[in-house]
XYZ file of C-alpha atoms in Angstrom:
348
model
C 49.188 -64.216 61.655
C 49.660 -63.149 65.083
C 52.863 -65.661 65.257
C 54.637 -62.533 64.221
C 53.331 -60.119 66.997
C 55.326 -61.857 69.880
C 56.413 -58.676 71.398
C 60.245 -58.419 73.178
C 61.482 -55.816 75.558
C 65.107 -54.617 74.935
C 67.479 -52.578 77.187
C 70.500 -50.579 77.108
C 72.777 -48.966 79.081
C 72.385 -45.124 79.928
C 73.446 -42.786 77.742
C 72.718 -39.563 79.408
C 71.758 -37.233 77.361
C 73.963 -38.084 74.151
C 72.521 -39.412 71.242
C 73.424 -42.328 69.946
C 72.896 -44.104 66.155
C 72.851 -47.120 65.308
C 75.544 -49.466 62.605
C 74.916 -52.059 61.005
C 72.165 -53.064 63.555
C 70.161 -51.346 66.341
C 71.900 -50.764 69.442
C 69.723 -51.540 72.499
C 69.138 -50.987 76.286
C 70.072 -52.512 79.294
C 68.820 -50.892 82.309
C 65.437 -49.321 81.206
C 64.813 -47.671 84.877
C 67.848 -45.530 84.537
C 67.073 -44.496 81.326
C 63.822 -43.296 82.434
C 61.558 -45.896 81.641
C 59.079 -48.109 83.319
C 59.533 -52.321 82.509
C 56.010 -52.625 83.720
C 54.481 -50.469 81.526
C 56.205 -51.214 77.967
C 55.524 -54.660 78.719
C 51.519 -54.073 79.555
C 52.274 -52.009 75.834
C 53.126 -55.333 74.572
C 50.440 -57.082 76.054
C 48.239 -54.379 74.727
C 49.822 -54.922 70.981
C 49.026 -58.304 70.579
C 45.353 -58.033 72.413
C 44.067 -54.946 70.922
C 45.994 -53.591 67.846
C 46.634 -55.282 64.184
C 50.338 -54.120 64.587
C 53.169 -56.094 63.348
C 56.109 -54.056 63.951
C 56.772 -51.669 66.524
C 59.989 -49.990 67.583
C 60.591 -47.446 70.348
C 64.330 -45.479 70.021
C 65.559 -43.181 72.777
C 68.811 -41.104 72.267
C 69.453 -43.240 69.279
C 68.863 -47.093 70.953
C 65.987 -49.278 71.138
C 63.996 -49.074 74.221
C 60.562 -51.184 72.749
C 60.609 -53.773 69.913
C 57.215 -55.660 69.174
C 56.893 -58.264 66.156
C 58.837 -58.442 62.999
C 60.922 -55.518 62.433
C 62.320 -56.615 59.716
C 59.685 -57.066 56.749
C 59.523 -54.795 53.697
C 55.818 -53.554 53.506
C 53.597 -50.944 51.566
C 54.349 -47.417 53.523
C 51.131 -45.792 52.305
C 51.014 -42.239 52.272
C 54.303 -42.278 54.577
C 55.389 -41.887 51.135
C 54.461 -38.279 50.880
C 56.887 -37.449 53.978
C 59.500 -39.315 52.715
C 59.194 -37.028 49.602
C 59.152 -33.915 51.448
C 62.581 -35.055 53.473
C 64.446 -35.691 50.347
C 63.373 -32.538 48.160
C 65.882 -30.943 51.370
C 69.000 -30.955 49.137
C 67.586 -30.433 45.813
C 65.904 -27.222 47.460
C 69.487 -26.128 49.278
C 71.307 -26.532 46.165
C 69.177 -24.525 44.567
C 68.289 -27.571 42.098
C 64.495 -26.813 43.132
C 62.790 -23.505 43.450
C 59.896 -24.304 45.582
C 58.064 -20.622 44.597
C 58.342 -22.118 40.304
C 54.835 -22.244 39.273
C 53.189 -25.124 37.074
C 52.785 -22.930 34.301
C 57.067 -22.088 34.629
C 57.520 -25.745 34.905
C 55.767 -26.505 31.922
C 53.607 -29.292 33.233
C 50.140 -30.261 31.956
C 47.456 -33.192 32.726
C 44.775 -35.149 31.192
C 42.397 -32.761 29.974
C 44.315 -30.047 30.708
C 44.281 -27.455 33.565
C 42.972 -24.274 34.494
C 44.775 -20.992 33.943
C 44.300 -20.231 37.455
C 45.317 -24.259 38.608
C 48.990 -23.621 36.664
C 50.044 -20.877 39.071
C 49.910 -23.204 41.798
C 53.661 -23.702 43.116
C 55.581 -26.880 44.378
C 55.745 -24.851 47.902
C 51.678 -25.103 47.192
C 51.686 -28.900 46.566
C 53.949 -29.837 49.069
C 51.835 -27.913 51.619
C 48.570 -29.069 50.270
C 47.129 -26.086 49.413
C 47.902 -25.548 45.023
C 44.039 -25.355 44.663
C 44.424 -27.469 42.016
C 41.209 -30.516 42.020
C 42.066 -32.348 38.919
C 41.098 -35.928 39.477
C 44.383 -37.932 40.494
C 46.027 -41.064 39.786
C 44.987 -43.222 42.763
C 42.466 -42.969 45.490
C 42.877 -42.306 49.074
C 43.001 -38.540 49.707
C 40.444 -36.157 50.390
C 39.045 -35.033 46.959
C 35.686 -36.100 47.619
C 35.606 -32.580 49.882
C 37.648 -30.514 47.151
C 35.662 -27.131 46.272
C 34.566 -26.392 42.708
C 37.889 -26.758 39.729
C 38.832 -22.938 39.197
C 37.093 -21.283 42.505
C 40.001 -21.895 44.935
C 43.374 -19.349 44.426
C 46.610 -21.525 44.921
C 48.433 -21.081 48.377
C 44.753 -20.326 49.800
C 42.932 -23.246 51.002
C 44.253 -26.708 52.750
C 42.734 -29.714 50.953
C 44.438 -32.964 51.502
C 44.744 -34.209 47.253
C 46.817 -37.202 46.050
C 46.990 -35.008 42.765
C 49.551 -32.309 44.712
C 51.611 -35.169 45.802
C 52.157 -37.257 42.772
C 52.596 -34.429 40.558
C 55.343 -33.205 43.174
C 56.883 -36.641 42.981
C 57.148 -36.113 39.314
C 58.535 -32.441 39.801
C 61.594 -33.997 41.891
C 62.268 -36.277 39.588
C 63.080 -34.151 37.018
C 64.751 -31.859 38.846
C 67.400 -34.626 40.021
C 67.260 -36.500 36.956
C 66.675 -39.394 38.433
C 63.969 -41.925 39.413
C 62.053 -41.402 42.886
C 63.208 -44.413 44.164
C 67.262 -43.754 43.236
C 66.163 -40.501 45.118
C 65.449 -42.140 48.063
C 68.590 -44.626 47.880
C 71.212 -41.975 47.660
C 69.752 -39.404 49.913
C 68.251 -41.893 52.935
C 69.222 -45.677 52.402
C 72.739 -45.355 51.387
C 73.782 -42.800 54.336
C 71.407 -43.812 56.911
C 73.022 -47.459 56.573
C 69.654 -49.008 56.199
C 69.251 -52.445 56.875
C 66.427 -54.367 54.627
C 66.277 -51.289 51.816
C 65.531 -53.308 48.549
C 65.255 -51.014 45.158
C 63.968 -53.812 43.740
C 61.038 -54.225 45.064
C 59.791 -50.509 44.949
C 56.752 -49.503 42.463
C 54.977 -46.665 40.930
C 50.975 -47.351 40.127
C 47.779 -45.373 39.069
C 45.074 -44.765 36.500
C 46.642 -43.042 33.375
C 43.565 -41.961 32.241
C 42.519 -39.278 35.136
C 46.552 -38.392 35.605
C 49.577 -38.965 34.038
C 51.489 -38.797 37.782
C 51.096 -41.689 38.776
C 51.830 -42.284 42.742
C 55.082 -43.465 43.814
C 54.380 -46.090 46.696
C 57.026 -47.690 48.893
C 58.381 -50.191 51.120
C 60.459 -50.396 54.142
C 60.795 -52.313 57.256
C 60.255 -50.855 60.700
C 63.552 -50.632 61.470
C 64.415 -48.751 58.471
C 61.428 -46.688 59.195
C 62.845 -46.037 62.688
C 65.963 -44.495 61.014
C 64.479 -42.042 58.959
C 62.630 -41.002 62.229
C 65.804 -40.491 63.890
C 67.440 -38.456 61.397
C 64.209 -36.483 61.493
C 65.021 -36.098 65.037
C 68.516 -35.278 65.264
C 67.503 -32.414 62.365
C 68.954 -34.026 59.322
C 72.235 -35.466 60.738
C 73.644 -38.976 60.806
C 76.411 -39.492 62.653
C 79.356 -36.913 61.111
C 77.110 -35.819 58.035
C 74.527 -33.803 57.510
C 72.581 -35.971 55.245
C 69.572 -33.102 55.066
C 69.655 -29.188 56.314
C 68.708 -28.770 59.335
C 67.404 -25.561 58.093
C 65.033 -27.737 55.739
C 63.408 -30.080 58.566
C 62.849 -27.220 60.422
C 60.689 -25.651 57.398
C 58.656 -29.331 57.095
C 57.656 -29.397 60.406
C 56.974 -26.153 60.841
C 52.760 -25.464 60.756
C 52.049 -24.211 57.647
C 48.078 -24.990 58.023
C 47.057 -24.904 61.516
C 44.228 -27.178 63.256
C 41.610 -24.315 63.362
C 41.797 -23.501 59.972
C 41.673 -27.234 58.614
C 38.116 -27.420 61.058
C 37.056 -24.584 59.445
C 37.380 -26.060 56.177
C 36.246 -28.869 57.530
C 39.419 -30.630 56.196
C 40.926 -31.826 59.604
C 42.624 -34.917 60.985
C 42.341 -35.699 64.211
C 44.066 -32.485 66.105
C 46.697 -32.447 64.122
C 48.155 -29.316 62.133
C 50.342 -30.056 59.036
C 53.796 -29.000 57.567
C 55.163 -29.567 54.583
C 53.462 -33.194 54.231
C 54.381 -34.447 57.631
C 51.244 -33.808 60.644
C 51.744 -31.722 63.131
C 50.696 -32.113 67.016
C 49.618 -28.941 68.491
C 50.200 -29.479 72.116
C 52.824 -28.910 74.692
C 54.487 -30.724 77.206
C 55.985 -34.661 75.785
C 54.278 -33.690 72.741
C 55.980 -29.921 72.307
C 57.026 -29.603 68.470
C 55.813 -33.495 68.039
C 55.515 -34.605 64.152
C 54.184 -37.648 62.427
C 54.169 -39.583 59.093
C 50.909 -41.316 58.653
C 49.825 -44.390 56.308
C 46.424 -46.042 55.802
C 45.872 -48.739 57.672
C 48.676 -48.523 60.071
C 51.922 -46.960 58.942
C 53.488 -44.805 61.191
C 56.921 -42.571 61.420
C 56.885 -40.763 64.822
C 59.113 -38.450 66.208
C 59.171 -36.646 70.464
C 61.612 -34.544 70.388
C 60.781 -32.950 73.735
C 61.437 -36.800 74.515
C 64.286 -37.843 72.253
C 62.131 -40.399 71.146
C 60.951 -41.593 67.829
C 58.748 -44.802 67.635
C 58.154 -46.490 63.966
C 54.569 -48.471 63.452
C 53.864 -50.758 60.853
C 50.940 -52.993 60.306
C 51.612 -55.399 57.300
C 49.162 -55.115 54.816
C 50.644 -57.018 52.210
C 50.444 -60.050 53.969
C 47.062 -59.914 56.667
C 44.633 -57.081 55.138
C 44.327 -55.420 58.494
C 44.413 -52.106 60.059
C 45.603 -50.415 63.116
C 43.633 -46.851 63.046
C 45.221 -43.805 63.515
C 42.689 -42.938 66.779
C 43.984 -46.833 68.265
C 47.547 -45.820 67.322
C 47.426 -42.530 68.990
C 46.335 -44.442 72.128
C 49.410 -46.339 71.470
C 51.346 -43.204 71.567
C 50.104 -42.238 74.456
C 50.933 -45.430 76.297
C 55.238 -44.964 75.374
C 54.814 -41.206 76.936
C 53.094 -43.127 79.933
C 56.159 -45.431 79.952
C 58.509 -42.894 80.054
C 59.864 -40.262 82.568
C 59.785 -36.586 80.956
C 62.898 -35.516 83.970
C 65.506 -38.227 82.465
């Protein structure tokens, strides 16, 4: 297993303050110190990788070019609830076409569940599920959310309270779908894979699964590579462009990364992760300096889509599940985080 967690260092030549992207393949640095990084450093993060973390993939991109690479890059695994991210980038231009109206309630949409829901549960709007807040606490399709914490079916008014609920993002999932008239996963290829040039994409191989009988949305998993992962990062970064095109409104990843539930208020509710503050499905730091107007994607048991853009950095995580079963935790990965700002020089 850990054959594939032989971490490399690669370098590139200074780019200023341009920003870069890559072709058919990642472009890469050669003189880390006058990029503004320390050698020493990323290579104890290496050395810290294979020691002390489950992860299998790991790529570090300033201005557009790798600065870190760790394992096997290349690998198609399960995303987890990066997912739900991934959805909330490519609703962008079905929303600025004016193919979705994110304030069209569930009741307007026509859309029902097992069992039915609640008069107040179908005013609930897709702005409300893709901010987690619709109020809505009908059992989902698949586990791994926080509905073991959801309040009482009927007591919570959409739009009102944050609860973190699988059931919002499937049924959003669905919602897309039939806006575009397509499948998710044709979604994803014309929007992301095709334009952002990626590399191991496979169409194939991507799968919807869940439990019919609590919810007929059934979640709509995925799989990518790091380096694939490391792309959608980027075009996160440079606010929805690639190259010449502006594959997503800036205007719109501006909205999803903008705090729509603070920190405080998930404590309150005693809904919080970590310190984190959340957007329109992607996690929000709350801090300033290297980590001013930082946003994440996050995936059980070690998925990660990262983006600095007081930094110009975006690093991509990914610990295979498919193949080992094991977990890098988001508290270890943070650490991890915290070791590339370490690495790197805030002035250059």
């Amino acid at each position: 297993m850990r054959s594939l967690c032989i971490f490399s260092l690669v370098i590139f030549h200074t780019l200023g303050h341009c920003q870069d992207y890559p072709d058919n393949d990642w472009k890469v640095i050669d003189n880390l110190e006058r990029s503004g990084w320390d050698e020493d450093k990323l290579n104890a993060l290496g050395k810290f990788l294979a020691d002390s973390a489950a992860t299998t993939g790991m790529m570090v991109i300033h201005q557009g070019r790798v600065v870190f690479q760790y394992g096997n890059v290349t690998d198609n695994s399960y995303m987890a609830s990066c997912r739900k991210s991934i959805l909330s980038l490519i609703y962008g231009p079905y929303v600025e076409s004016g193919r979705v109206d994110l304030d069209r309630t569930i009741e307007q949409l026509g859309l029902d569940d097992v069992g039915g829901l609640l008069p107040l549960e179908r005013k609930a709007t897709i702005r409300h599920l893709l901010t987690a807040r619709s109020g809505v606490y009908h059992p989902a399709s698949n586990e791994g959310d926080q509905s073991n914490m959801a309040p009482k079916r009927g007591s919570v008014s959409p739009g009102s309270y944050f609860l973190y609920n699988n059931w919002d993002f499937n049924i959003a999932g669905f919602i897309l779908e039939q806006a575009a008239n397509k499948n998710i996963y044709d979604i994803v290829d014309s929007v992301l894979a095709k334009p952002l040039e990626m590399q191991d994409w496979d169409r194939k191989i991507q799968r919807k699964y869940g439990d019919s009988t609590k919810s007929i949305y059934p979640a709509y998993h995925m799989w990518f590579s790091t380096r694939d992962m490391a792309r959608i990062g980027l075009l996160m970064l440079t606010k929805g462009q690639w190259k010449n095109k502006q594959v997503v409104s800036s205007k719109w990843v501006k909205t999803i990364t903008t705090p729509v539930t603070t920190y405080e208020e998930a404590l309150k509710n005693k809904t919080n992760y970590f310190k984190f503050s959340y957007g329109y499905l992607w996690w929000l730091w709350n801090d300033d300096g290297p980590y001013r107007n930082a946003y994440t994607a996050t995936g059980a048991f070690g998925q990660f889509i990262t983006v600095l853009p007081a930094l110009n950095v975006v690093i991509a995580h990914k610990t295979n599940y498919d193949k080992y079963r094991t977990n890098t935790p988001t508290d270890l990965y943070l650490r991890i985080v915290d070791k590339v700002v370490a690495s790197r020089d805030e002035r250059k």
